[in-house]
Short mmCIF file of C-alpha atoms in Angstrom, two decimals:
data_model
loop_
_atom_site.label_atom_id
_atom_site.label_comp_id
_atom_site.label_asym_id
_atom_site.label_seq_id
_atom_site.Cartn_x
_atom_site.Cartn_y
_atom_site.Cartn_z
CA UNK N 218 -5.44 0.29 19.05
CA UNK N 219 -8.55 -1.01 20.79
CA UNK N 220 -8.14 -1.19 24.56
CA UNK N 221 -8.85 -4.93 24.67
CA UNK N 222 -6.25 -5.70 22.03
CA UNK N 223 -3.52 -7.03 24.31
CA UNK N 224 -2.23 -10.36 25.50
CA UNK N 225 -3.40 -9.51 29.00
CA UNK N 226 -6.99 -9.10 27.78
CA UNK N 227 -6.79 -12.21 25.61
CA UNK N 228 -5.43 -14.40 28.42
CA UNK N 229 -7.87 -12.98 30.95
CA UNK N 230 -10.82 -13.89 28.75
CA UNK N 231 -9.49 -17.40 28.30
CA UNK N 232 -8.86 -18.04 31.99
CA UNK N 233 -12.20 -16.60 33.11
CA UNK N 234 -13.98 -19.23 31.03
CA UNK N 235 -15.94 -16.58 29.15
CA UNK N 236 -17.20 -16.83 25.59
CA UNK N 237 -13.63 -16.37 24.47
CA UNK N 238 -12.85 -19.81 25.83
CA UNK N 239 -14.05 -21.20 22.51
CA UNK N 240 -11.53 -18.93 20.83
CA UNK N 241 -8.52 -19.88 22.94
CA UNK N 242 -9.02 -23.19 24.75
CA UNK N 243 -6.04 -24.48 26.69
CA UNK N 244 -4.29 -21.18 26.08
CA UNK N 245 -2.33 -21.64 29.30
CA UNK N 246 -1.05 -25.08 28.44
CA UNK N 247 2.71 -25.03 28.07
CA UNK N 248 3.87 -25.00 24.46
CA UNK N 249 0.61 -26.50 23.24
CA UNK N 250 -0.27 -27.56 19.69
CA UNK N 251 -3.95 -28.15 19.02
CA UNK N 252 -6.57 -28.16 16.30
CA UNK N 253 -10.17 -26.99 16.55
CA UNK N 254 -12.95 -27.46 14.00
CA UNK N 255 -14.85 -24.34 13.00
CA UNK N 256 -18.56 -24.37 12.21
CA UNK N 257 -21.18 -22.28 10.49
CA UNK N 258 -24.95 -22.69 10.48
CA UNK N 259 -26.85 -22.05 7.27
CA UNK N 260 -30.55 -21.45 6.92
CA UNK N 261 -32.25 -24.04 4.73
CA UNK N 262 -35.23 -22.16 3.33
CA UNK N 263 -36.99 -23.60 0.34
CA UNK N 264 -38.17 -20.98 -2.13
CA UNK N 265 -41.09 -21.15 -4.53
CA UNK N 266 -40.82 -20.18 -8.19
CA UNK N 267 -42.17 -16.73 -7.41
CA UNK N 268 -39.61 -16.22 -4.64
CA UNK N 269 -36.51 -17.27 -6.54
CA UNK N 270 -33.80 -14.81 -7.54
CA UNK N 271 -33.29 -14.76 -11.30
CA UNK N 272 -29.61 -14.36 -12.05
CA UNK N 273 -27.73 -13.42 -15.22
CA UNK N 274 -24.03 -13.73 -16.02
CA UNK N 275 -22.15 -11.11 -18.03
CA UNK N 276 -18.74 -12.47 -18.96
CA UNK N 277 -18.95 -16.26 -19.14
CA UNK N 278 -15.23 -16.93 -18.98
CA UNK N 279 -13.20 -18.78 -16.37
CA UNK N 280 -14.11 -16.69 -13.32
CA UNK N 281 -17.65 -16.15 -14.54
CA UNK N 282 -18.25 -19.89 -14.61
CA UNK N 283 -16.77 -20.43 -11.15
CA UNK N 284 -18.82 -17.54 -9.81
CA UNK N 285 -22.03 -18.85 -11.30
CA UNK N 286 -21.49 -22.38 -10.03
CA UNK N 287 -20.96 -21.00 -6.52
CA UNK N 288 -24.01 -18.74 -6.82
CA UNK N 289 -26.27 -21.58 -7.94
CA UNK N 290 -25.29 -23.52 -4.84
CA UNK N 291 -27.39 -21.08 -2.82
CA UNK N 292 -31.04 -22.06 -2.48
CA UNK N 293 -33.60 -20.08 -4.44
CA UNK N 294 -31.30 -18.87 -7.24
CA UNK N 295 -31.69 -19.64 -10.95
CA UNK N 296 -29.52 -18.63 -13.91
CA UNK N 297 -31.72 -17.36 -16.73
CA UNK N 298 -29.27 -15.58 -19.06
CA UNK N 299 -25.60 -15.40 -20.03
CA UNK N 300 -23.59 -12.98 -22.13
CA UNK N 301 -20.17 -13.26 -23.73
CA UNK N 302 -18.36 -11.98 -26.80
CA UNK N 303 -17.07 -15.43 -27.82
CA UNK N 304 -19.73 -17.74 -29.20
CA UNK N 305 -18.03 -20.83 -27.82
CA UNK N 306 -18.63 -19.60 -24.28
CA UNK N 307 -22.32 -19.14 -24.99
CA UNK N 308 -22.46 -22.75 -26.16
CA UNK N 309 -20.64 -23.73 -22.98
CA UNK N 310 -23.20 -21.84 -20.90
CA UNK N 311 -26.02 -23.91 -22.37
CA UNK N 312 -23.96 -27.06 -21.90
CA UNK N 313 -23.52 -26.25 -18.21
CA UNK N 314 -26.86 -24.73 -17.31
CA UNK N 315 -29.41 -25.89 -19.86
CA UNK N 316 -30.86 -24.89 -23.20
CA UNK N 317 -33.47 -22.67 -21.57
CA UNK N 318 -30.74 -20.18 -20.60
CA UNK N 319 -30.96 -17.15 -22.87
CA UNK N 320 -27.58 -16.30 -24.40
CA UNK N 321 -26.48 -13.11 -26.09
CA UNK N 322 -23.42 -11.13 -27.11
CA UNK N 323 -25.07 -7.85 -26.07
CA UNK N 324 -25.22 -7.31 -22.31
CA UNK N 325 -27.78 -4.55 -22.78
CA UNK N 326 -30.38 -7.17 -23.73
CA UNK N 327 -29.91 -8.68 -20.29
CA UNK N 328 -30.35 -5.33 -18.56
CA UNK N 329 -33.59 -4.77 -20.50
CA UNK N 330 -35.21 -7.89 -19.07
CA UNK N 331 -37.58 -7.09 -16.21
CA UNK N 332 -37.50 -10.65 -14.84
CA UNK N 333 -33.77 -10.54 -14.04
CA UNK N 334 -33.09 -9.57 -10.42
CA UNK N 335 -29.30 -9.76 -10.17
CA UNK N 336 -26.27 -10.01 -12.41
CA UNK N 337 -22.71 -11.22 -12.09
CA UNK N 338 -20.14 -9.05 -13.86
CA UNK N 339 -17.10 -11.18 -14.68
CA UNK N 340 -15.79 -9.27 -17.69
CA UNK N 341 -12.27 -7.91 -18.18
CA UNK N 342 -11.54 -5.15 -15.67
CA UNK N 343 -11.95 -2.24 -18.08
CA UNK N 344 -15.66 -3.07 -18.46
CA UNK N 345 -16.52 -3.33 -14.74
CA UNK N 346 -17.51 0.24 -13.99
CA UNK N 347 -19.58 0.88 -17.12
CA UNK N 348 -21.65 -2.29 -16.91
CA UNK N 349 -22.09 -2.00 -13.13
CA UNK N 350 -23.41 1.56 -13.35
CA UNK N 351 -25.80 0.64 -16.17
CA UNK N 352 -26.98 -2.46 -14.33
CA UNK N 353 -27.68 -0.52 -11.14
CA UNK N 354 -29.51 2.08 -13.18
CA UNK N 355 -31.64 -0.70 -14.66
CA UNK N 356 -32.65 -1.78 -11.16
CA UNK N 357 -30.45 -4.88 -10.97
CA UNK N 358 -28.53 -6.04 -7.94
CA UNK N 359 -24.87 -6.42 -8.85
CA UNK N 360 -22.10 -8.87 -7.97
CA UNK N 361 -18.99 -7.39 -9.59
CA UNK N 362 -15.75 -9.31 -9.75
CA UNK N 363 -12.69 -7.69 -8.23
CA UNK N 364 -11.07 -5.34 -8.78
CA UNK N 365 -14.18 -3.18 -8.75
CA UNK N 366 -12.45 -0.59 -10.92
CA UNK N 367 -9.58 -0.48 -13.38
CA UNK N 368 -8.69 3.17 -12.74
CA UNK N 369 -8.73 5.28 -9.58
CA UNK N 370 -11.11 7.87 -11.01
CA UNK N 371 -13.83 5.29 -11.70
CA UNK N 372 -14.67 4.62 -8.07
CA UNK N 373 -16.68 7.65 -6.95
CA UNK N 374 -19.19 7.42 -9.80
CA UNK N 375 -19.84 3.76 -9.04
CA UNK N 376 -20.34 4.39 -5.33
CA UNK N 377 -22.77 7.17 -6.19
CA UNK N 378 -24.67 5.00 -8.67
CA UNK N 379 -25.13 2.24 -6.11
CA UNK N 380 -26.41 4.61 -3.43
CA UNK N 381 -28.84 6.32 -5.80
CA UNK N 382 -30.14 3.01 -7.15
CA UNK N 383 -31.00 1.54 -3.78
CA UNK N 384 -29.78 -1.81 -5.12
CA UNK N 385 -27.36 -4.21 -3.44
CA UNK N 386 -23.82 -4.39 -4.81
CA UNK N 387 -21.27 -6.95 -3.68
CA UNK N 388 -17.63 -6.83 -4.83
CA UNK N 389 -16.39 -10.31 -5.62
CA UNK N 390 -13.32 -10.99 -3.55
CA UNK N 391 -14.72 -14.37 -2.65
CA UNK N 392 -12.65 -15.16 0.43
CA UNK N 393 -14.06 -12.16 2.27
CA UNK N 394 -17.01 -14.04 3.77
CA UNK N 395 -15.06 -17.19 4.64
CA UNK N 396 -14.80 -18.99 7.96
CA UNK N 397 -11.08 -18.18 8.01
CA UNK N 398 -11.67 -14.45 7.78
CA UNK N 399 -14.44 -14.56 10.36
CA UNK N 400 -12.27 -16.37 12.93
CA UNK N 401 -9.20 -14.23 12.22
CA UNK N 402 -11.19 -11.04 12.78
CA UNK N 403 -12.49 -12.37 16.08
CA UNK N 404 -9.02 -13.39 17.23
CA UNK N 405 -7.50 -10.05 16.27
CA UNK N 406 -10.16 -8.04 18.07
CA UNK N 407 -9.65 -10.16 21.20
CA UNK N 408 -5.96 -9.27 21.20
CA UNK N 409 -4.54 -12.64 20.18
CA UNK N 410 -1.51 -11.14 18.40
CA UNK N 411 -1.25 -7.79 20.22
CA UNK N 412 -0.42 -4.80 18.02
CA UNK N 413 -0.02 -5.66 14.35
CA UNK N 414 3.50 -5.00 13.06
CA UNK N 415 3.59 -6.53 9.59
CA UNK N 416 1.55 -8.30 6.94
CA UNK N 417 3.50 -10.80 4.85
CA UNK N 418 1.74 -11.93 1.67
CA UNK N 419 3.23 -13.91 -1.21
CA UNK N 420 1.99 -15.81 -4.24
CA UNK N 421 4.37 -18.05 -6.20
CA UNK N 422 3.38 -19.72 -9.46
CA UNK N 423 5.17 -22.09 -11.78
CA UNK N 424 2.99 -22.82 -14.80
CA UNK N 425 1.97 -21.15 -18.04
CA UNK N 426 -1.66 -21.23 -16.91
CA UNK N 427 -0.76 -19.63 -13.59
CA UNK N 428 1.01 -16.90 -15.56
CA UNK N 429 -2.23 -16.24 -17.53
CA UNK N 430 -1.18 -17.98 -20.75
CA UNK N 431 -4.70 -19.35 -21.16
CA UNK N 432 -5.50 -21.62 -24.14
CA UNK N 433 -6.94 -20.06 -27.29
CA UNK N 434 -9.72 -22.24 -28.78
CA UNK N 435 -9.21 -23.46 -32.36
CA UNK N 436 -12.54 -22.03 -33.53
CA UNK N 437 -11.68 -18.48 -32.41
CA UNK N 438 -11.86 -16.12 -35.39
CA UNK N 439 -13.40 -12.76 -36.32
CA UNK N 440 -16.79 -14.44 -36.74
CA UNK N 441 -16.85 -16.11 -33.32
CA UNK N 442 -15.05 -13.38 -31.34
CA UNK N 443 -16.40 -9.81 -31.21
CA UNK N 444 -13.03 -8.15 -30.75
CA UNK N 445 -14.15 -4.58 -31.45
CA UNK N 446 -16.76 -4.66 -28.70
CA UNK N 447 -14.22 -6.24 -26.34
CA UNK N 448 -11.94 -3.21 -26.77
CA UNK N 449 -14.64 -0.89 -25.45
CA UNK N 450 -13.04 2.33 -24.20
CA UNK N 451 -9.52 0.86 -24.47
CA UNK N 452 -7.16 2.07 -27.21
CA UNK N 453 -8.02 0.74 -30.65
CA UNK N 454 -5.72 -2.03 -31.81
CA UNK N 455 -5.74 -4.61 -34.64
CA UNK N 456 -7.58 -7.89 -34.04
CA UNK N 457 -5.48 -10.15 -31.84
CA UNK N 458 -6.75 -13.28 -30.12
CA UNK N 459 -4.08 -13.17 -27.41
CA UNK N 460 -5.46 -9.86 -26.20
CA UNK N 461 -8.96 -11.26 -26.00
CA UNK N 462 -8.26 -14.58 -24.28
CA UNK N 463 -5.24 -13.44 -22.24
CA UNK N 464 -6.41 -9.93 -21.41
CA UNK N 465 -4.88 -10.00 -17.92
CA UNK N 466 -1.48 -9.62 -19.60
CA UNK N 467 -2.27 -6.12 -20.86
CA UNK N 468 -2.74 -2.96 -18.84
CA UNK N 469 -5.27 -1.68 -21.39
CA UNK N 470 -7.81 -4.24 -20.13
CA UNK N 471 -6.59 -5.58 -16.79
CA UNK N 472 -4.74 -4.44 -13.69
CA UNK N 473 -1.81 -6.86 -13.59
CA UNK N 474 -0.86 -8.91 -10.56
CA UNK N 475 -2.01 -6.13 -8.24
CA UNK N 476 -5.59 -6.09 -9.47
CA UNK N 477 -5.78 -9.86 -9.78
CA UNK N 478 -4.11 -10.87 -6.52
CA UNK N 479 -3.51 -7.93 -4.19
CA UNK N 480 -7.21 -7.08 -3.96
CA UNK N 481 -7.94 -10.40 -2.24
CA UNK N 482 -5.26 -9.68 0.35
CA UNK N 483 -6.37 -6.11 0.97
CA UNK N 484 -9.98 -7.20 1.30
CA UNK N 485 -9.03 -9.75 3.95
CA UNK N 486 -6.56 -7.48 5.73
CA UNK N 487 -8.80 -4.42 5.90
CA UNK N 488 -11.72 -6.56 7.05
CA UNK N 489 -9.84 -8.33 9.83
CA UNK N 490 -8.30 -5.21 11.37
CA UNK N 491 -11.18 -2.83 10.48
CA UNK N 492 -8.89 -0.59 8.44
CA UNK N 493 -9.45 1.78 5.54
CA UNK N 494 -6.11 0.81 4.03
CA UNK N 495 -2.54 2.01 3.49
CA UNK N 496 -1.32 5.54 2.79
CA UNK N 497 1.88 4.83 0.85
CA UNK N 498 3.29 2.25 -1.56
CA UNK N 499 6.58 1.44 -3.26
CA UNK N 500 6.89 -1.21 -5.98
CA UNK N 501 9.77 -2.78 -7.84
CA UNK N 502 9.85 -5.72 -10.24
CA UNK N 503 9.91 -6.52 -13.90
CA UNK N 504 9.08 -8.87 -16.75
CA UNK N 505 11.55 -11.68 -16.05
CA UNK N 506 10.34 -14.68 -18.00
CA UNK N 507 6.94 -14.61 -19.73
CA UNK N 508 7.97 -12.48 -22.70
CA UNK N 509 4.84 -13.28 -24.68
CA UNK N 510 3.85 -9.76 -25.65
CA UNK N 511 2.45 -8.78 -22.26
CA UNK N 512 3.14 -5.32 -20.87
CA UNK N 513 2.71 -6.10 -17.16
CA UNK N 514 5.41 -7.54 -14.86
CA UNK N 515 5.54 -11.18 -13.81
CA UNK N 516 7.66 -10.54 -10.70
CA UNK N 517 6.90 -7.74 -8.24
CA UNK N 518 7.59 -6.72 -4.66
CA UNK N 519 5.46 -3.98 -3.11
CA UNK N 520 5.85 -2.40 0.32
CA UNK N 521 2.94 -0.58 1.93
CA UNK N 522 2.72 1.75 4.93
CA UNK N 523 -0.39 1.61 7.11
CA UNK N 524 -0.93 4.61 9.41
CA UNK N 525 -1.95 4.30 13.06
CA UNK N 526 -5.71 4.31 13.60
CA UNK N 527 -8.17 3.52 16.39
CA UNK N 528 -8.18 -0.15 15.36
CA UNK N 529 -4.51 -0.84 14.63
CA UNK N 530 -0.99 0.39 15.21
CA UNK N 531 1.14 1.76 12.39
CA UNK N 532 2.59 -1.18 10.46
CA UNK N 533 4.03 -2.32 7.14
CA UNK N 534 2.78 -4.80 4.55
CA UNK N 535 4.94 -6.70 2.08
CA UNK N 536 3.37 -8.20 -1.06
CA UNK N 537 5.51 -10.48 -3.22
CA UNK N 538 4.44 -12.10 -6.51
CA UNK N 539 6.56 -14.47 -8.59
CA UNK N 540 5.14 -16.10 -11.72
CA UNK N 541 8.31 -18.07 -12.40
CA UNK N 542 8.96 -19.60 -8.99
CA UNK N 543 11.28 -22.56 -9.46
CA UNK N 544 10.18 -23.86 -6.07
CA UNK N 545 7.00 -25.09 -7.72
CA UNK N 546 4.61 -22.50 -6.32
CA UNK N 547 2.68 -21.71 -3.18
CA UNK N 548 1.29 -18.79 -1.25
CA UNK N 549 0.81 -17.33 2.17
CA UNK N 550 -0.85 -14.58 4.19
CA UNK N 551 0.59 -13.91 7.66
CA UNK N 552 -0.46 -11.17 10.04
CA UNK N 553 2.39 -10.62 12.50
CA UNK N 554 1.90 -8.84 15.81
CA UNK N 555 3.86 -7.91 18.89
CA UNK N 556 2.51 -10.96 20.74
CA UNK N 557 1.69 -13.53 18.10
CA UNK N 558 1.17 -14.40 14.46
CA UNK N 559 -1.84 -15.51 12.44
CA UNK N 560 -1.54 -17.45 9.20
CA UNK N 561 -4.88 -16.99 7.47
CA UNK N 562 -6.62 -18.89 4.70
CA UNK N 563 -10.25 -19.21 3.65
CA UNK N 564 -10.55 -22.56 5.42
CA UNK N 565 -8.27 -22.10 8.42
CA UNK N 566 -6.44 -19.81 10.83
CA UNK N 567 -3.21 -20.82 12.53
CA UNK N 568 -2.39 -18.77 15.61
CA UNK N 569 1.14 -18.97 17.01
CA UNK N 570 2.26 -17.31 20.24
CA UNK N 571 5.91 -17.35 21.23
CA UNK N 572 7.93 -16.27 24.21
CA UNK N 573 9.62 -12.89 23.76
CA UNK N 574 13.23 -13.16 24.89
CA UNK N 575 13.96 -10.20 27.19
CA UNK N 576 16.91 -11.62 29.10
CA UNK N 577 20.41 -11.63 27.56
CA UNK N 578 21.88 -15.00 26.62
CA UNK N 579 25.35 -16.31 25.92
CA UNK N 580 25.86 -14.27 22.76
CA UNK N 581 26.00 -10.85 24.39
CA UNK N 582 27.41 -12.04 27.74
CA UNK N 583 30.58 -13.55 26.30
CA UNK N 584 32.41 -10.23 26.45
CA UNK N 585 32.03 -9.94 30.27
CA UNK N 586 33.85 -11.61 33.13
CA UNK N 587 32.09 -14.40 35.01
CA UNK N 588 31.58 -12.06 37.96
CA UNK N 589 30.01 -9.36 35.78
CA UNK N 590 27.81 -11.90 34.06
CA UNK N 591 26.44 -13.02 37.42
CA UNK N 592 25.63 -9.42 38.42
CA UNK N 593 23.86 -8.82 35.11
CA UNK N 594 21.79 -11.99 35.50
CA UNK N 595 20.76 -10.97 39.01
CA UNK N 596 19.71 -7.51 37.80
CA UNK N 597 17.51 -8.98 35.08
CA UNK N 598 16.02 -11.55 37.47
CA UNK N 599 14.97 -8.72 39.78
CA UNK N 600 13.13 -6.98 36.93
CA UNK N 601 11.06 -10.12 36.22
CA UNK N 602 10.89 -9.31 32.50
CA UNK N 603 9.94 -12.87 31.57
CA UNK N 604 6.92 -13.71 33.68
CA UNK N 605 5.64 -17.26 34.17
CA UNK N 606 2.38 -16.31 32.45
CA UNK N 607 4.17 -15.22 29.28
CA UNK N 608 6.22 -18.40 29.30
CA UNK N 609 3.13 -20.60 29.61
CA UNK N 610 1.09 -18.83 26.95
CA UNK N 611 3.14 -20.16 24.06
CA UNK N 612 2.10 -22.62 21.41
CA UNK N 613 0.00 -23.08 18.29
CA UNK N 614 -3.73 -23.38 17.74
CA UNK N 615 -5.17 -24.11 14.31
CA UNK N 616 -8.84 -23.58 13.55
CA UNK N 617 -9.98 -25.56 10.50
CA UNK N 618 -13.18 -25.67 8.49
CA UNK N 619 -15.00 -29.00 8.56
CA UNK N 620 -14.79 -31.37 5.62
CA UNK N 621 -18.31 -30.47 4.47
CA UNK N 622 -17.70 -26.70 4.57
CA UNK N 623 -19.32 -25.08 1.54
CA UNK N 624 -16.43 -22.65 1.12
CA UNK N 625 -15.76 -18.93 1.10
CA UNK N 626 -17.04 -18.54 -2.46
CA UNK N 627 -20.44 -19.95 -1.48
CA UNK N 628 -20.47 -17.82 1.68
CA UNK N 629 -19.81 -14.64 -0.31
CA UNK N 630 -22.74 -15.30 -2.62
CA UNK N 631 -24.91 -16.38 0.29
CA UNK N 632 -24.15 -13.02 1.91
CA UNK N 633 -25.09 -11.26 -1.35
CA UNK N 634 -28.40 -13.06 -1.88
CA UNK N 635 -29.36 -12.79 1.79
CA UNK N 636 -28.82 -9.02 1.58
CA UNK N 637 -31.07 -8.90 -1.50
CA UNK N 638 -33.86 -10.82 0.23
CA UNK N 639 -33.66 -8.88 3.50
CA UNK N 640 -32.54 -5.49 2.18
CA UNK N 641 -29.53 -6.02 4.40
CA UNK N 642 -25.84 -5.26 4.12
CA UNK N 643 -23.10 -7.04 2.24
CA UNK N 644 -19.62 -7.58 3.59
CA UNK N 645 -17.95 -5.89 0.58
CA UNK N 646 -19.90 -2.89 -0.69
CA UNK N 647 -18.57 -0.42 -3.30
CA UNK N 648 -16.86 1.82 -0.73
CA UNK N 649 -15.03 -1.18 0.70
CA UNK N 650 -14.35 -2.34 -2.86
CA UNK N 651 -12.78 0.98 -3.82
CA UNK N 652 -10.50 0.96 -0.79
CA UNK N 653 -9.28 -2.55 -1.63
CA UNK N 654 -8.89 -1.83 -5.35
CA UNK N 655 -7.33 1.59 -4.75
CA UNK N 656 -4.69 0.13 -2.47
CA UNK N 657 -3.87 -2.51 -5.08
CA UNK N 658 -3.67 0.02 -7.91
CA UNK N 659 -1.10 1.97 -5.90
CA UNK N 660 1.33 -0.84 -6.75
CA UNK N 661 0.86 -0.24 -10.47
CA UNK N 662 1.10 3.51 -10.03
CA UNK N 663 4.42 3.16 -8.22
CA UNK N 664 5.77 0.54 -10.64
CA UNK N 665 5.16 2.57 -13.79
CA UNK N 666 6.19 5.90 -12.25
CA UNK N 667 9.26 4.30 -10.62
CA UNK N 668 8.73 6.09 -7.31
CA UNK N 669 6.72 5.84 -4.08
CA UNK N 670 3.10 7.05 -4.25
CA UNK N 671 0.83 8.39 -1.51
CA UNK N 672 -2.86 7.68 -0.94
CA UNK N 673 -5.53 9.07 1.36
CA UNK N 674 -7.38 5.97 2.63
CA UNK N 675 -10.20 8.03 4.11
CA UNK N 676 -10.98 10.10 1.01
CA UNK N 677 -9.80 7.30 -1.33
CA UNK N 678 -7.71 9.71 -3.41
CA UNK N 679 -4.16 9.86 -4.73
CA UNK N 680 -2.08 12.55 -3.03
#
């Protein structure tokens, strides 16, 4: 654990009126409850035609559209081409971004174009590595949707390809660059929650759409959908529209709830506490409700072990997913420490500090005589286990993004394009992406093998 990661350090910074005062104002107010507005300054450069970044989209489905809309919000970026295996999505691309956008079913035609600087890869997971490596080899900068890989063994080759290409590659876990993550990392490093003990993450859904039962368009047929190309290196199977439009439901093309949802959590967690990830996982769950042909579970619980490192204590993480949550749905991400708790979202951080009860109360004292109880109380009073400072440093502070905040998705693309223009660094490079994806894939490995699995977070290898 870093030396400054303690309540003493955190409170000292606040009371000295240092820069940390903006992090923890009124931290000594008794049982306070306050809200603070976060801020972020953006550069507002205007770029000429010759300076713009020409962008192409490969995989113009749901996430591809959201990615592209966020990317085009950054100044100096223009979409010039889009690729998809369903003709209806190519028509939609022109509808959204203009008739001058070149559309194709063959992503290789995009990679051949010398005027394209960067691409977004938003295909099914089993295509990520192949297209990314080819794009880097063609001299393109790459924004690849998470998870970066579908299989453990795909990671090293992609990391190598990026390094050899000299191109920028950003993995698309869009909350990574958010104001919430930035503030949470600052708070953690200043010791706001002490030593981390547990991460509690859950995602509850209660809709067919939330369970990946996406609509199948009425014009989908063998002429409008290139199913054979979609299969790629996956096992050959007869033409089936559900597999194409609901590919997340099948382990041949996707990575289940772990690859879709856990990667976001691992990206945030590893970033905030400067960790390389867990070293052990155990998963249980099953297919409880959405029996629509899918071969991945819709309810899972995964427990992870994180080893002690220079930046954090040993701790546990619990990931719970329920796609048939009768409560109506919801989600949460809480980092719990020895001295506080942070609830973290892209647009906010809620820090709660409570008083640790060290003195026995009525429950345990009831078995003693009144005289013995008095002696015990006097002994504890002499030890001064509950100092005035610890009693006063309780309460809740919530940092919130302003109403006009552009969002974590915009920030992640802004980080990507800034790195391209300045030959700088991205917040989520392929090595970081493999550690986040590898940790998530441990859940699948444990689920299908029905046993705990071990992982080396430094070497990024199964043990």
